Amino acid sequence: MVALVGVIAAGSVGVALANGDEAPSGVQVPGALQAPSPSPIAAVQPQAKAAFKVLRDVAPSVMPADVVAQVGSSGRYGRNAALARKISTPTGDGWVIPGNGYVCIAVNDTGYGWGTSCVPTDFAAEHGLAIGLMDAKGRTKETLVVPDGKTAAEIEGPASTRPTAVTASTKWKRVKIDARGVATARTNAPNSLRVR
């Protein structure tokens, strides 16, 4: 599977690689994926805690050392793997990792490593924290950490390997959000699971 950053910013979609920190050349990505290196945090920052139930109501979980080595480095985004929260995703366990002005998500891409996405906290608080894993047939398994007070919905439509665009005629189907504030879906096209 290929990991796709599931958050749309200014019409661009970024591809996250298994190591989660680099984008392929020629791919337009949000500024958050330029791998800033702020100081690591010692506690979840207030804005992130206020925006996401999982960072407020769920105790940190110990990330396995191999997972920390792959996706939890404090060298980027000021992440602190000791503050990570475990979530359920369509491909198994995933992690929400708070950072310094950023919030990250890591999702197991079975057999390939991890798909990751890190975005500025203010952006995540408005649009959610999302990632999707696409198979060879174009079906995606998407995970969306939903900000408090928002809902999740899936864009209905035909199967496609291209990201779904919202138009005036777009039809939406509400998606259940779990007790940690996470919505998941197996969708027909990338970026079909959105905050509403």
mmCIF file of C-alpha atoms in Angstrom:
data_model
loop_
_atom_site.group_PDB
_atom_site.id
_atom_site.type_symbol
_atom_site.label_atom_id
_atom_site.label_comp_id
_atom_site.label_asym_id
_atom_site.label_seq_id
_atom_site.Cartn_x
_atom_site.Cartn_y
_atom_site.Cartn_z
ATOM 1 C CA MET A 1 0.000 0.000 0.000
ATOM 2 C CA VAL A 2 1.020 3.601 -0.489
ATOM 3 C CA ALA A 3 0.383 6.103 2.299
ATOM 4 C CA LEU A 4 -1.423 9.282 1.355
ATOM 5 C CA VAL A 5 -1.708 12.337 3.550
ATOM 6 C CA GLY A 6 -5.432 12.638 3.970
ATOM 7 C CA VAL A 7 -5.652 16.341 4.715
ATOM 8 C CA ILE A 8 -6.211 18.690 1.818
ATOM 9 C CA ALA A 9 -4.636 22.133 1.959
ATOM 10 C CA ALA A 10 -5.056 24.601 -0.864
ATOM 11 C CA GLY A 11 -5.898 21.779 -3.226
ATOM 12 C CA SER A 12 -2.611 19.937 -2.747
ATOM 13 C CA VAL A 13 -2.208 16.370 -1.600
ATOM 14 C CA GLY A 14 1.074 15.115 -0.208
ATOM 15 C CA VAL A 15 2.344 11.589 -0.322
ATOM 16 C CA ALA A 16 3.870 10.339 2.911
ATOM 17 C CA LEU A 17 6.519 7.671 2.624
ATOM 18 C CA ALA A 18 7.047 4.846 5.073
ATOM 19 C CA ASN A 19 9.613 6.916 6.959
ATOM 20 C CA GLY A 20 7.068 9.730 7.056
ATOM 21 C CA ASP A 21 9.493 12.612 6.809
ATOM 22 C CA GLU A 22 10.241 13.096 3.145
ATOM 23 C CA ALA A 23 8.069 13.810 0.127
ATOM 24 C CA PRO A 24 8.924 12.555 -3.343
ATOM 25 C CA SER A 25 10.309 15.162 -5.713
ATOM 26 C CA GLY A 26 7.707 16.956 -7.776
ATOM 27 C CA VAL A 27 4.895 16.430 -5.248
ATOM 28 C CA GLN A 28 3.327 19.581 -3.855
ATOM 29 C CA VAL A 29 2.870 19.282 -0.095
ATOM 30 C CA PRO A 30 1.588 21.539 2.684
ATOM 31 C CA GLY A 31 4.294 23.517 4.504
ATOM 32 C CA ALA A 32 3.923 21.214 7.501
ATOM 33 C CA LEU A 33 5.714 18.454 5.619
ATOM 34 C CA GLN A 34 8.912 20.450 5.234
ATOM 35 C CA ALA A 35 10.233 18.739 8.399
ATOM 36 C CA PRO A 36 10.756 21.582 10.868
ATOM 37 C CA SER A 37 12.868 20.767 13.917
ATOM 38 C CA PRO A 38 11.463 22.630 16.950
ATOM 39 C CA SER A 39 12.443 21.539 20.474
ATOM 40 C CA PRO A 40 10.672 18.395 21.742
ATOM 41 C CA ILE A 41 7.719 18.955 24.061
ATOM 42 C CA ALA A 42 7.537 17.771 27.666
ATOM 43 C CA ALA A 43 3.709 17.810 27.800
ATOM 44 C CA VAL A 44 0.873 17.917 25.287
ATOM 45 C CA GLN A 45 0.433 21.547 24.300
ATOM 46 C CA PRO A 46 -2.843 23.220 25.398
ATOM 47 C CA GLN A 47 -4.169 23.849 21.867
ATOM 48 C CA ALA A 48 -3.721 20.184 20.881
ATOM 49 C CA LYS A 49 -5.213 18.975 24.156
ATOM 50 C CA ALA A 50 -8.219 21.265 23.745
ATOM 51 C CA ALA A 51 -8.819 20.177 20.143
ATOM 52 C CA PHE A 52 -8.527 16.388 20.406
ATOM 53 C CA LYS A 53 -10.269 14.076 22.841
ATOM 54 C CA VAL A 54 -7.602 11.399 22.341
ATOM 55 C CA LEU A 55 -4.912 13.773 23.677
ATOM 56 C CA ARG A 56 -7.050 14.851 26.606
ATOM 57 C CA ASP A 57 -8.978 11.774 27.747
ATOM 58 C CA VAL A 58 -6.680 8.872 26.850
ATOM 59 C CA ALA A 59 -3.520 8.059 28.804
ATOM 60 C CA PRO A 60 -0.253 7.849 26.845
ATOM 61 C CA SER A 61 0.714 4.362 25.662
ATOM 62 C CA VAL A 62 4.223 3.017 25.426
ATOM 63 C CA MET A 63 5.230 2.852 21.777
ATOM 64 C CA PRO A 64 7.400 -0.157 20.935
ATOM 65 C CA ALA A 65 11.047 0.851 20.462
ATOM 66 C CA ASP A 66 11.063 -0.135 16.780
ATOM 67 C CA VAL A 67 7.998 2.049 16.140
ATOM 68 C CA VAL A 68 9.597 5.003 17.961
ATOM 69 C CA ALA A 69 12.706 4.561 15.817
ATOM 70 C CA GLN A 70 10.617 4.618 12.632
ATOM 71 C CA VAL A 71 8.005 7.317 13.351
ATOM 72 C CA GLY A 72 8.455 8.863 16.794
ATOM 73 C CA SER A 73 11.760 10.703 16.544
ATOM 74 C CA SER A 74 11.811 13.927 18.541
ATOM 75 C CA GLY A 75 14.207 15.335 15.930
ATOM 76 C CA ARG A 76 11.308 16.419 13.759
ATOM 77 C CA TYR A 77 8.223 18.436 14.686
ATOM 78 C CA GLY A 78 9.218 18.416 18.373
ATOM 79 C CA ARG A 79 7.416 15.082 18.777
ATOM 80 C CA ASN A 80 7.460 13.241 22.086
ATOM 81 C CA ALA A 81 6.746 9.522 21.646
ATOM 82 C CA ALA A 82 6.301 9.160 25.419
ATOM 83 C CA LEU A 83 3.104 11.232 25.043
ATOM 84 C CA ALA A 84 1.715 9.193 22.106
ATOM 85 C CA ARG A 85 -1.796 7.774 22.232
ATOM 86 C CA LYS A 86 -2.689 4.442 20.615
ATOM 87 C CA ILE A 87 -5.648 4.401 18.229
ATOM 88 C CA SER A 88 -7.373 1.715 16.166
ATOM 89 C CA THR A 89 -7.086 1.950 12.384
ATOM 90 C CA PRO A 90 -8.243 -0.255 9.495
ATOM 91 C CA THR A 91 -4.709 -1.718 9.319
ATOM 92 C CA GLY A 92 -4.130 -2.254 13.050
ATOM 93 C CA ASP A 93 -2.710 -0.034 15.738
ATOM 94 C CA GLY A 94 -1.882 3.566 14.979
ATOM 95 C CA TRP A 95 -0.522 6.460 17.009
ATOM 96 C CA VAL A 96 -1.332 10.110 17.579
ATOM 97 C CA ILE A 97 1.958 11.770 18.493
ATOM 98 C CA PRO A 98 1.864 15.330 19.833
ATOM 99 C CA GLY A 99 4.624 17.716 18.824
ATOM 100 C CA ASN A 100 5.764 21.296 19.262
ATOM 101 C CA GLY A 101 3.102 23.201 17.335
ATOM 102 C CA TYR A 102 2.314 20.032 15.366
ATOM 103 C CA VAL A 103 0.230 16.887 15.737
ATOM 104 C CA CYS A 104 1.270 13.681 13.980
ATOM 105 C CA ILE A 105 -0.435 10.436 13.077
ATOM 106 C CA ALA A 106 1.279 7.145 12.275
ATOM 107 C CA VAL A 107 -0.573 4.189 10.774
ATOM 108 C CA ASN A 108 0.817 0.696 10.262
ATOM 109 C CA ASP A 109 1.201 -0.110 6.566
ATOM 110 C CA THR A 110 1.447 -3.878 6.959
ATOM 111 C CA GLY A 111 4.530 -5.237 5.234
ATOM 112 C CA TYR A 112 5.865 -1.799 4.279
ATOM 113 C CA GLY A 113 6.415 0.146 7.512
ATOM 114 C CA TRP A 114 4.422 3.165 8.609
ATOM 115 C CA GLY A 115 2.512 5.910 6.874
ATOM 116 C CA THR A 116 2.798 9.194 8.764
ATOM 117 C CA SER A 117 1.511 12.727 8.571
ATOM 118 C CA CYS A 118 2.374 15.772 10.689
ATOM 119 C CA VAL A 119 0.465 19.040 10.370
ATOM 120 C CA PRO A 120 0.405 22.294 12.337
ATOM 121 C CA THR A 121 -1.877 22.036 15.365
ATOM 122 C CA ASP A 122 -4.079 24.957 14.295
ATOM 123 C CA PHE A 123 -4.685 23.294 10.905
ATOM 124 C CA ALA A 124 -5.390 19.924 12.542
ATOM 125 C CA ALA A 125 -7.795 21.551 15.020
ATOM 126 C CA GLU A 126 -9.861 22.784 12.082
ATOM 127 C CA HIS A 127 -9.498 19.990 9.509
ATOM 128 C CA GLY A 128 -8.549 16.926 11.537
ATOM 129 C CA LEU A 129 -5.545 14.675 11.365
ATOM 130 C CA ALA A 130 -5.817 12.176 8.537
ATOM 131 C CA ILE A 131 -3.974 9.546 6.577
ATOM 132 C CA GLY A 132 -5.020 6.956 4.028
ATOM 133 C CA LEU A 133 -3.375 3.804 2.742
ATOM 134 C CA MET A 134 -4.168 2.951 -0.887
ATOM 135 C CA ASP A 135 -4.016 -0.535 -2.357
ATOM 136 C CA ALA A 136 -3.186 -1.380 -5.982
ATOM 137 C CA LYS A 137 -6.879 -1.233 -6.939
ATOM 138 C CA GLY A 138 -7.294 2.320 -5.673
ATOM 139 C CA ARG A 139 -9.290 1.466 -2.568
ATOM 140 C CA THR A 140 -8.108 3.338 0.487
ATOM 141 C CA LYS A 141 -8.235 2.587 4.182
ATOM 142 C CA GLU A 142 -8.492 5.991 5.805
ATOM 143 C CA THR A 143 -8.089 7.129 9.405
ATOM 144 C CA LEU A 144 -9.238 10.552 10.604
ATOM 145 C CA VAL A 145 -8.734 11.958 14.105
ATOM 146 C CA VAL A 146 -11.722 14.301 14.399
ATOM 147 C CA PRO A 147 -11.449 17.597 16.298
ATOM 148 C CA ASP A 148 -13.913 18.104 19.140
ATOM 149 C CA GLY A 149 -17.291 19.445 18.038
ATOM 150 C CA LYS A 150 -16.929 18.235 14.437
ATOM 151 C CA THR A 151 -18.296 15.229 12.583
ATOM 152 C CA ALA A 152 -16.820 12.891 9.988
ATOM 153 C CA ALA A 153 -18.293 12.068 6.611
ATOM 154 C CA GLU A 154 -17.282 10.105 3.546
ATOM 155 C CA ILE A 155 -17.721 11.405 0.020
ATOM 156 C CA GLU A 156 -19.808 8.954 -1.972
ATOM 157 C CA GLY A 157 -18.750 8.176 -5.505
ATOM 158 C CA PRO A 158 -17.145 5.747 -7.934
ATOM 159 C CA ALA A 159 -13.810 4.051 -7.338
ATOM 160 C CA SER A 160 -10.832 6.158 -8.364
ATOM 161 C CA THR A 161 -7.120 6.360 -7.676
ATOM 162 C CA ARG A 162 -7.366 10.162 -7.802
ATOM 163 C CA PRO A 163 -8.210 12.271 -4.743
ATOM 164 C CA THR A 164 -11.869 13.143 -4.429
ATOM 165 C CA ALA A 165 -12.801 16.760 -5.107
ATOM 166 C CA VAL A 166 -15.745 18.425 -3.384
ATOM 167 C CA THR A 167 -18.327 20.023 -5.685
ATOM 168 C CA ALA A 168 -21.787 21.497 -5.193
ATOM 169 C CA SER A 169 -23.314 18.094 -6.027
ATOM 170 C CA THR A 170 -21.089 16.062 -3.667
ATOM 171 C CA LYS A 171 -23.048 13.537 -1.632
ATOM 172 C CA TRP A 172 -21.855 12.757 1.894
ATOM 173 C CA LYS A 173 -22.362 9.748 4.142
ATOM 174 C CA ARG A 174 -21.828 10.238 7.895
ATOM 175 C CA VAL A 175 -19.089 8.049 9.435
ATOM 176 C CA LYS A 176 -19.099 6.856 13.040
ATOM 177 C CA ILE A 177 -16.502 8.356 15.377
ATOM 178 C CA ASP A 178 -15.144 6.027 18.097
ATOM 179 C CA ALA A 179 -14.750 6.841 21.804
ATOM 180 C CA ARG A 180 -11.266 8.296 21.169
ATOM 181 C CA GLY A 181 -12.475 10.673 18.469
ATOM 182 C CA VAL A 182 -11.255 8.563 15.537
ATOM 183 C CA ALA A 183 -13.207 7.771 12.358
ATOM 184 C CA THR A 184 -12.134 5.092 9.886
ATOM 185 C CA ALA A 185 -13.417 4.043 6.483
ATOM 186 C CA ARG A 186 -12.588 1.918 3.483
ATOM 187 C CA THR A 187 -13.224 4.397 0.707
ATOM 188 C CA ASN A 188 -13.478 4.379 -3.078
ATOM 189 C CA ALA A 189 -10.985 7.210 -3.612
ATOM 190 C CA PRO A 190 -8.211 8.944 -1.651
ATOM 191 C CA ASN A 191 -9.229 11.768 0.696
ATOM 192 C CA SER A 192 -12.880 10.764 0.765
ATOM 193 C CA LEU A 193 -13.047 10.787 4.579
ATOM 194 C CA ARG A 194 -13.346 14.380 5.778
ATOM 195 C CA VAL A 195 -14.193 16.541 8.766
ATOM 196 C CA ARG A 196 -17.604 18.181 8.353
#
